[in-house]
Coordinates of C-alpha atoms in Angstrom, one line a residue:
M1 CA 9.0 20.9 -13.9
A2 CA 6.5 22.2 -16.4
S3 CA 3.1 23.1 -15.1
A4 CA 0.3 20.7 -16.0
A5 CA -1.5 23.6 -17.5
V6 CA 1.1 24.0 -20.3
V7 CA 1.4 20.3 -21.1
D8 CA -0.5 19.4 -24.3
A9 CA -3.3 16.9 -23.8
G10 CA -1.6 14.5 -26.1
D11 CA 1.6 14.7 -24.0
A12 CA 0.0 14.2 -20.6
P13 CA 0.4 10.7 -19.2
D14 CA -2.6 8.4 -19.2
P15 CA -4.6 9.2 -16.0
T16 CA -5.1 5.4 -15.2
V17 CA -3.1 2.5 -13.9
R18 CA -3.2 0.7 -17.3
N19 CA 0.6 1.2 -17.7
L20 CA 1.1 -1.2 -14.8
L21 CA -1.0 -3.9 -16.5
D22 CA 0.8 -3.3 -19.8
Q23 CA 4.3 -3.6 -18.2
D24 CA 4.5 -7.4 -18.3
T25 CA 8.1 -7.4 -16.9
L26 CA 7.0 -6.1 -13.5
K27 CA 7.8 -8.4 -10.7
W28 CA 7.4 -6.2 -7.6
V29 CA 4.7 -3.5 -7.1
F30 CA 4.8 -1.5 -3.9
V31 CA 1.7 0.5 -2.8
G32 CA 2.4 3.1 -0.1
G33 CA 1.5 6.5 1.4
K34 CA 0.3 8.2 4.5
G35 CA -2.0 6.2 7.0
G36 CA -5.7 6.2 6.2
V37 CA -5.6 7.2 2.5
G38 CA -6.8 3.8 1.2
K39 CA -3.6 1.9 0.4
T40 CA -5.1 -1.5 1.2
T41 CA -8.1 -0.9 -1.1
C42 CA -5.8 0.3 -3.9
S43 CA -3.3 -2.6 -3.5
S44 CA -6.2 -5.1 -3.4
I45 CA -7.7 -3.7 -6.6
L46 CA -4.3 -3.6 -8.3
S47 CA -3.8 -7.2 -7.5
V48 CA -7.3 -8.1 -8.8
L49 CA -6.5 -6.2 -12.0
L50 CA -3.1 -7.8 -12.4
A51 CA -4.7 -11.2 -11.9
S52 CA -6.7 -10.7 -15.1
V53 CA -3.5 -10.3 -17.2
R54 CA -0.8 -12.2 -15.3
Q55 CA -0.3 -15.9 -14.6
S56 CA -0.1 -15.7 -10.8
V57 CA -0.3 -12.7 -8.4
L58 CA 0.5 -12.5 -4.7
V59 CA -0.6 -9.5 -2.5
I60 CA 1.2 -9.1 0.8
S61 CA 0.4 -6.9 3.7
T62 CA 3.5 -5.7 5.6
D63 CA 1.4 -3.3 7.7
P64 CA 1.0 -4.6 11.3
A65 CA -2.6 -3.2 11.2
H66 CA -3.6 -5.7 8.6
N67 CA -6.6 -4.8 6.5
L68 CA -6.3 -7.2 3.6
S69 CA -8.6 -9.7 5.4
D70 CA -11.2 -6.9 5.7
A71 CA -10.8 -5.8 2.1
F72 CA -11.4 -9.3 0.7
Q73 CA -13.6 -10.4 3.6
Q74 CA -11.5 -13.5 4.0
R75 CA -9.1 -14.5 6.7
F76 CA -5.4 -14.4 5.7
T77 CA -2.3 -15.6 7.6
K78 CA 1.5 -15.5 7.2
F79 CA 1.2 -18.2 4.5
P80 CA -0.2 -17.5 1.0
T81 CA -3.9 -18.2 0.7
L82 CA -5.9 -18.4 -2.5
V83 CA -8.4 -15.6 -2.6
R84 CA -12.0 -16.9 -3.0
G85 CA -13.3 -16.4 -6.5
F86 CA -9.9 -16.6 -8.1
T87 CA -7.6 -19.3 -9.4
N88 CA -4.4 -17.2 -9.6
L89 CA -4.6 -14.6 -6.8
Y90 CA -3.1 -15.3 -3.4
A91 CA -2.9 -13.1 -0.3
M92 CA -0.8 -13.2 2.9
E93 CA -0.2 -10.9 5.9
I94 CA 3.1 -10.8 7.7
D95 CA 4.0 -9.2 11.0
P96 CA 7.7 -8.9 11.8
K97 CA 7.2 -8.9 15.5
V98 CA 5.2 -12.1 15.4
E99 CA 7.7 -13.8 13.1
N100 CA 10.5 -12.8 15.6
D101 CA 8.7 -14.8 18.3
D102 CA 10.1 -17.9 16.6
L103 CA 13.5 -16.9 17.7
S104 CA 12.6 -16.5 21.4
N105 CA 13.5 -20.1 22.4
E106 CA 16.0 -20.8 25.1
G107 CA 19.7 -21.4 24.5
M108 CA 21.5 -20.2 21.4
E109 CA 18.4 -19.1 19.5
G110 CA 17.5 -16.9 22.5
F111 CA 21.0 -15.4 22.3
L112 CA 20.3 -14.7 18.6
S113 CA 17.0 -13.1 19.5
E114 CA 18.7 -10.9 22.1
L115 CA 21.3 -9.9 19.5
T116 CA 18.8 -9.0 16.8
N117 CA 16.9 -6.9 19.3
A118 CA 20.1 -5.0 20.0
I119 CA 20.4 -4.0 16.3
P120 CA 17.5 -1.6 15.4
G121 CA 15.4 -3.1 12.6
V122 CA 17.3 -6.3 12.2
D123 CA 14.4 -8.4 13.3
E124 CA 12.2 -6.9 10.7
A125 CA 14.9 -7.3 8.1
M126 CA 15.4 -11.0 8.9
S127 CA 11.6 -11.6 8.9
F128 CA 11.3 -9.7 5.5
A129 CA 14.2 -11.8 4.1
E130 CA 12.6 -15.0 5.2
M131 CA 9.3 -13.9 3.5
L132 CA 11.1 -12.9 0.3
K133 CA 12.8 -16.3 0.3
L134 CA 9.4 -18.0 0.6
V135 CA 7.9 -15.7 -2.2
Q136 CA 10.8 -16.5 -4.5
T137 CA 10.5 -20.2 -4.0
M138 CA 6.8 -20.1 -4.9
D139 CA 7.7 -18.1 -8.0
Y140 CA 4.7 -15.7 -8.5
S141 CA 4.7 -13.7 -11.7
V142 CA 4.1 -10.5 -9.8
V143 CA 4.0 -9.5 -6.1
V144 CA 2.0 -6.5 -4.8
F145 CA 3.1 -5.1 -1.4
D146 CA 0.4 -3.3 0.7
T147 CA 3.0 -1.4 2.8
A148 CA 2.7 0.2 6.3
P149 CA 2.6 4.0 6.5
T150 CA 5.5 5.9 4.9
G151 CA 8.0 5.7 7.8
H152 CA 7.8 1.9 7.9
T153 CA 8.0 1.6 4.1
L154 CA 11.2 3.6 4.0
R155 CA 12.7 1.4 6.7
L156 CA 11.7 -1.6 4.7
L157 CA 13.8 -0.2 1.7
Q158 CA 16.8 0.1 4.0
F159 CA 16.8 -3.6 5.0
P160 CA 19.8 -4.6 3.0
A161 CA 22.0 -1.9 4.8
T162 CA 20.4 -3.0 8.2
L163 CA 21.3 -6.7 7.6
E164 CA 24.8 -5.6 6.6
K165 CA 25.2 -3.9 10.0
G166 CA 23.8 -7.0 11.7
L167 CA 26.2 -9.3 10.0
E168 CA 29.2 -7.0 10.8
K169 CA 28.2 -7.1 14.5
M170 CA 27.9 -10.9 14.5
M171 CA 31.4 -11.2 12.9
E172 CA 32.8 -8.8 15.5
L173 CA 31.4 -10.9 18.3
K174 CA 32.7 -14.1 16.6
N175 CA 36.2 -12.6 16.4
R176 CA 36.1 -11.3 19.9
F177 CA 34.8 -14.4 21.6
G178 CA 36.2 -17.1 19.4
G179 CA 34.8 -20.6 20.1
L180 CA 33.0 -19.5 23.3
L181 CA 29.6 -19.8 21.7
N182 CA 30.4 -23.3 20.5
Q183 CA 31.5 -24.3 23.9
A184 CA 28.4 -22.8 25.5
S185 CA 26.1 -24.7 23.0
R186 CA 27.9 -28.0 23.8
L187 CA 27.8 -27.3 27.6
F188 CA 24.1 -26.8 27.5
G189 CA 23.7 -29.9 25.3
L190 CA 22.2 -27.9 22.4
G191 CA 24.3 -29.6 19.7
D192 CA 26.2 -28.0 16.9
E193 CA 23.2 -26.9 14.9
L194 CA 22.9 -23.8 17.0
N195 CA 26.5 -22.7 16.9
E196 CA 27.6 -19.3 15.8
D197 CA 28.5 -20.6 12.3
A198 CA 25.0 -21.8 11.8
M199 CA 23.6 -18.5 12.9
L200 CA 26.0 -16.5 10.8
G201 CA 25.2 -18.8 7.8
R202 CA 21.5 -18.1 8.4
I203 CA 22.0 -14.3 8.4
E204 CA 24.4 -14.5 5.5
G205 CA 21.8 -16.5 3.5
M206 CA 19.2 -13.9 4.2
K207 CA 21.6 -11.1 3.3
D208 CA 22.2 -12.8 -0.1
V209 CA 18.5 -13.1 -0.7
I210 CA 17.7 -9.5 0.3
E211 CA 20.6 -8.1 -1.7
Q212 CA 19.5 -10.0 -4.8
V213 CA 16.0 -8.7 -4.3
N214 CA 17.3 -5.2 -3.6
R215 CA 19.0 -5.2 -7.0
Q216 CA 15.6 -6.1 -8.6
F217 CA 14.0 -3.3 -6.6
K218 CA 16.3 -0.8 -8.3
D219 CA 15.4 -2.1 -11.8
P220 CA 12.5 -0.1 -13.2
D221 CA 11.6 -2.9 -15.6
L222 CA 11.0 -5.2 -12.5
T223 CA 9.8 -2.8 -9.8
T224 CA 7.6 0.2 -9.3
F225 CA 6.1 2.1 -6.4
V226 CA 2.6 3.4 -6.5
C227 CA 1.9 6.4 -4.2
V228 CA -1.6 6.6 -2.8
C229 CA -2.7 10.0 -1.3
I230 CA -5.7 12.2 -0.7
P231 CA -6.2 15.8 -1.9
E232 CA -5.1 17.5 1.3
F233 CA -2.0 19.4 2.4
L234 CA -0.5 16.8 4.7
S235 CA -0.9 14.0 2.1
L236 CA 0.7 16.2 -0.6
Y237 CA 3.6 16.9 1.7
E238 CA 4.0 13.2 2.6
T239 CA 3.8 12.1 -1.0
E240 CA 6.6 14.7 -1.9
R241 CA 8.8 13.3 0.9
L242 CA 8.1 9.7 -0.3
V243 CA 8.9 10.4 -3.9
Q244 CA 12.2 12.1 -2.9
E245 CA 13.1 9.1 -0.7
L246 CA 12.3 6.7 -3.5
A247 CA 14.6 8.6 -5.8
K248 CA 17.3 8.4 -3.2
F249 CA 16.9 4.6 -3.0
E250 CA 16.8 4.5 -6.9
I251 CA 13.3 3.0 -6.9
D252 CA 11.1 3.8 -9.9
S253 CA 7.8 5.6 -9.2
H254 CA 5.5 7.1 -11.9
N255 CA 2.0 6.4 -10.6
I256 CA 0.0 8.4 -8.1
I257 CA -3.5 7.5 -7.0
I258 CA -5.5 10.4 -5.5
N259 CA -8.2 8.8 -3.5
Q260 CA -11.4 10.2 -1.9
V261 CA -11.9 12.9 -4.4
I262 CA -15.3 14.7 -4.1
F263 CA -16.9 15.3 -7.4
D264 CA -19.5 18.0 -7.8
E265 CA -22.5 15.9 -8.6
E266 CA -25.1 16.6 -5.9
P267 CA -28.1 18.3 -7.6
V268 CA -28.7 20.6 -4.6
E269 CA -25.5 22.4 -3.7
S270 CA -24.2 22.4 -0.2
K271 CA -21.9 25.2 1.1
L272 CA -19.7 22.7 3.0
L273 CA -19.5 20.4 0.0
K274 CA -18.7 23.3 -2.4
A275 CA -15.9 24.4 0.0
R276 CA -14.4 20.9 0.2
V277 CA -14.5 20.5 -3.6
K278 CA -12.7 23.9 -4.1
M279 CA -10.1 23.0 -1.4
Q280 CA -9.5 19.6 -3.0
Q281 CA -9.1 21.0 -6.5
K282 CA -6.4 23.3 -5.2
Y283 CA -4.3 20.3 -4.1
I284 CA -5.2 18.3 -7.2
D285 CA -3.8 21.1 -9.3
Q286 CA -0.6 21.1 -7.2
F287 CA -0.2 17.3 -7.7
H288 CA -0.5 17.8 -11.5
M289 CA 2.0 20.7 -11.4
L290 CA 4.5 18.7 -9.3
Y291 CA 4.1 15.4 -11.0
D292 CA 3.3 16.3 -14.6
D293 CA 5.2 13.2 -15.9
F294 CA 3.3 10.8 -13.5
N295 CA 0.2 8.8 -14.3
I296 CA -2.2 10.4 -11.9
T297 CA -5.4 8.5 -11.2
K298 CA -8.3 10.2 -9.4
L299 CA -10.8 8.0 -7.5
P300 CA -14.2 9.2 -6.2
L301 CA -15.1 9.4 -2.5
L302 CA -17.9 6.8 -2.1
S303 CA -20.8 6.8 0.4
E304 CA -19.8 3.2 1.5
E305 CA -16.7 1.2 2.1
V306 CA -15.2 -1.0 -0.7
C307 CA -15.3 -4.5 0.9
G308 CA -15.5 -7.9 -0.7
V309 CA -14.4 -9.2 -4.1
Q310 CA -17.5 -8.0 -5.9
A311 CA -17.1 -4.4 -4.5
L312 CA -13.4 -4.4 -5.4
Q313 CA -14.1 -5.5 -8.9
N314 CA -16.9 -2.9 -9.3
F315 CA -14.6 -0.1 -8.1
S316 CA -11.7 -1.3 -10.2
Q317 CA -13.3 0.3 -13.3
H318 CA -12.2 3.7 -12.0
F319 CA -8.6 2.6 -12.1
L320 CA -8.8 2.0 -15.9
T321 CA -11.3 4.7 -17.0
P322 CA -11.1 8.2 -15.6
Y323 CA -14.1 9.0 -13.4
K324 CA -16.5 11.6 -14.7
S325 CA -19.1 13.5 -12.8
A326 CA -22.7 12.5 -13.9
L327 CA -23.7 16.1 -13.5
E328 CA -22.8 19.1 -15.7
R329 CA -23.6 22.4 -14.1
G330 CA -25.7 24.9 -16.1
T331 CA -27.3 22.4 -18.5
V332 CA -31.1 22.0 -18.9
E333 CA -30.8 18.4 -17.6
E334 CA -29.0 19.6 -14.4
L335 CA -31.6 22.3 -13.7
E336 CA -34.5 19.8 -14.3
Q337 CA -32.8 17.3 -11.9
R338 CA -32.3 20.0 -9.3
I339 CA -36.0 21.1 -9.5
S340 CA -37.1 17.4 -9.3
V341 CA -34.9 16.9 -6.1
L342 CA -36.2 20.1 -4.5
K343 CA -39.9 19.2 -5.2
S344 CA -39.4 15.7 -3.7
A345 CA -37.7 17.2 -0.6
L346 CA -40.5 19.8 -0.3
Q347 CA -43.1 17.0 -0.4
E348 CA -41.3 15.0 2.2
A349 CA -41.0 18.1 4.5
E350 CA -44.7 18.8 4.1
S351 CA -45.6 15.2 5.0
E352 CA -43.4 15.4 8.0
L353 CA -45.0 18.7 9.1
D354 CA -48.5 17.1 8.8
R355 CA -47.4 14.1 11.0
V356 CA -45.9 16.4 13.6
R357 CA -49.1 18.6 13.7
K358 CA -51.4 15.6 14.0
G359 CA -49.2 14.2 16.8
K360 CA -49.5 17.5 18.7
Q361 CA -53.3 17.6 18.3
A362 CA -53.6 14.0 19.5
A363 CA -51.5 14.9 22.6

């Protein structure tokens, strides 16, 4: 790939997420990356921005450690809930393990539960298929996924293959045991609704849904994956792995959000801060070099968390307009500001010294 340094300014992709808002054919937007990089904040803000240009938006958390409720400061469940302050933005949180508890009844459903546990990932696949069926029925114009850390996300993209294996195993059991399951269900008085044909039909139905959705996932007009990261080595490494895996799954990805960027705008320089800015810049340069054809959006590190609809809306401006440091080193204004801050700090220190001296004299 060409280095970002040799790309003409006119050729460089827009460093914002505006392309996601402009692409009105988008149906599925995945937001993923390493744990702790701010995926939930980014997916929440993307859903808020999309709600301003699309008819209806659903943001779903598939991360067992749900944070959507914290981001919007509103309780969400496994059913879509309207986000306060909006008429067209809904949120829901799903947990595959909790969903699977519905299958833990006695009798034939218990058998199905045992079988799904024997096939790694099939419980999550079935839960995900059920959720997709629900989402499709409700017909949102765009769905944003706040995904779990990278490993879980990649497993989610393998669900169609996992369900295929599950179905093959069920068919193998059906062929091996014939009508034994039907006899067992009648023997225990469970009726025909829990026979193996019903179970196979259920898995087959889910497989159809997930394969249909999987075809949509591979269509760049309908689906894109937004990688969220921070300017550090491990995050750069994880993003590279994620982008390669997405290419393997034929899933479009052309947006990277670099979160928690420290901008040099403190009037009085700190050695630690200066070192961190320099380190971060090294990795930001590498991101630009590796992904010179991606829309790379840099977000500033804030002194407080972004929680609540108002805070999300305020912070969303940095997704559409590149953040610029308020301070420019070497200017008259910067030097005047630095002197002003130093004078103020000196006055505070002198006042503190007076208080301490008076305290000692009183003692």
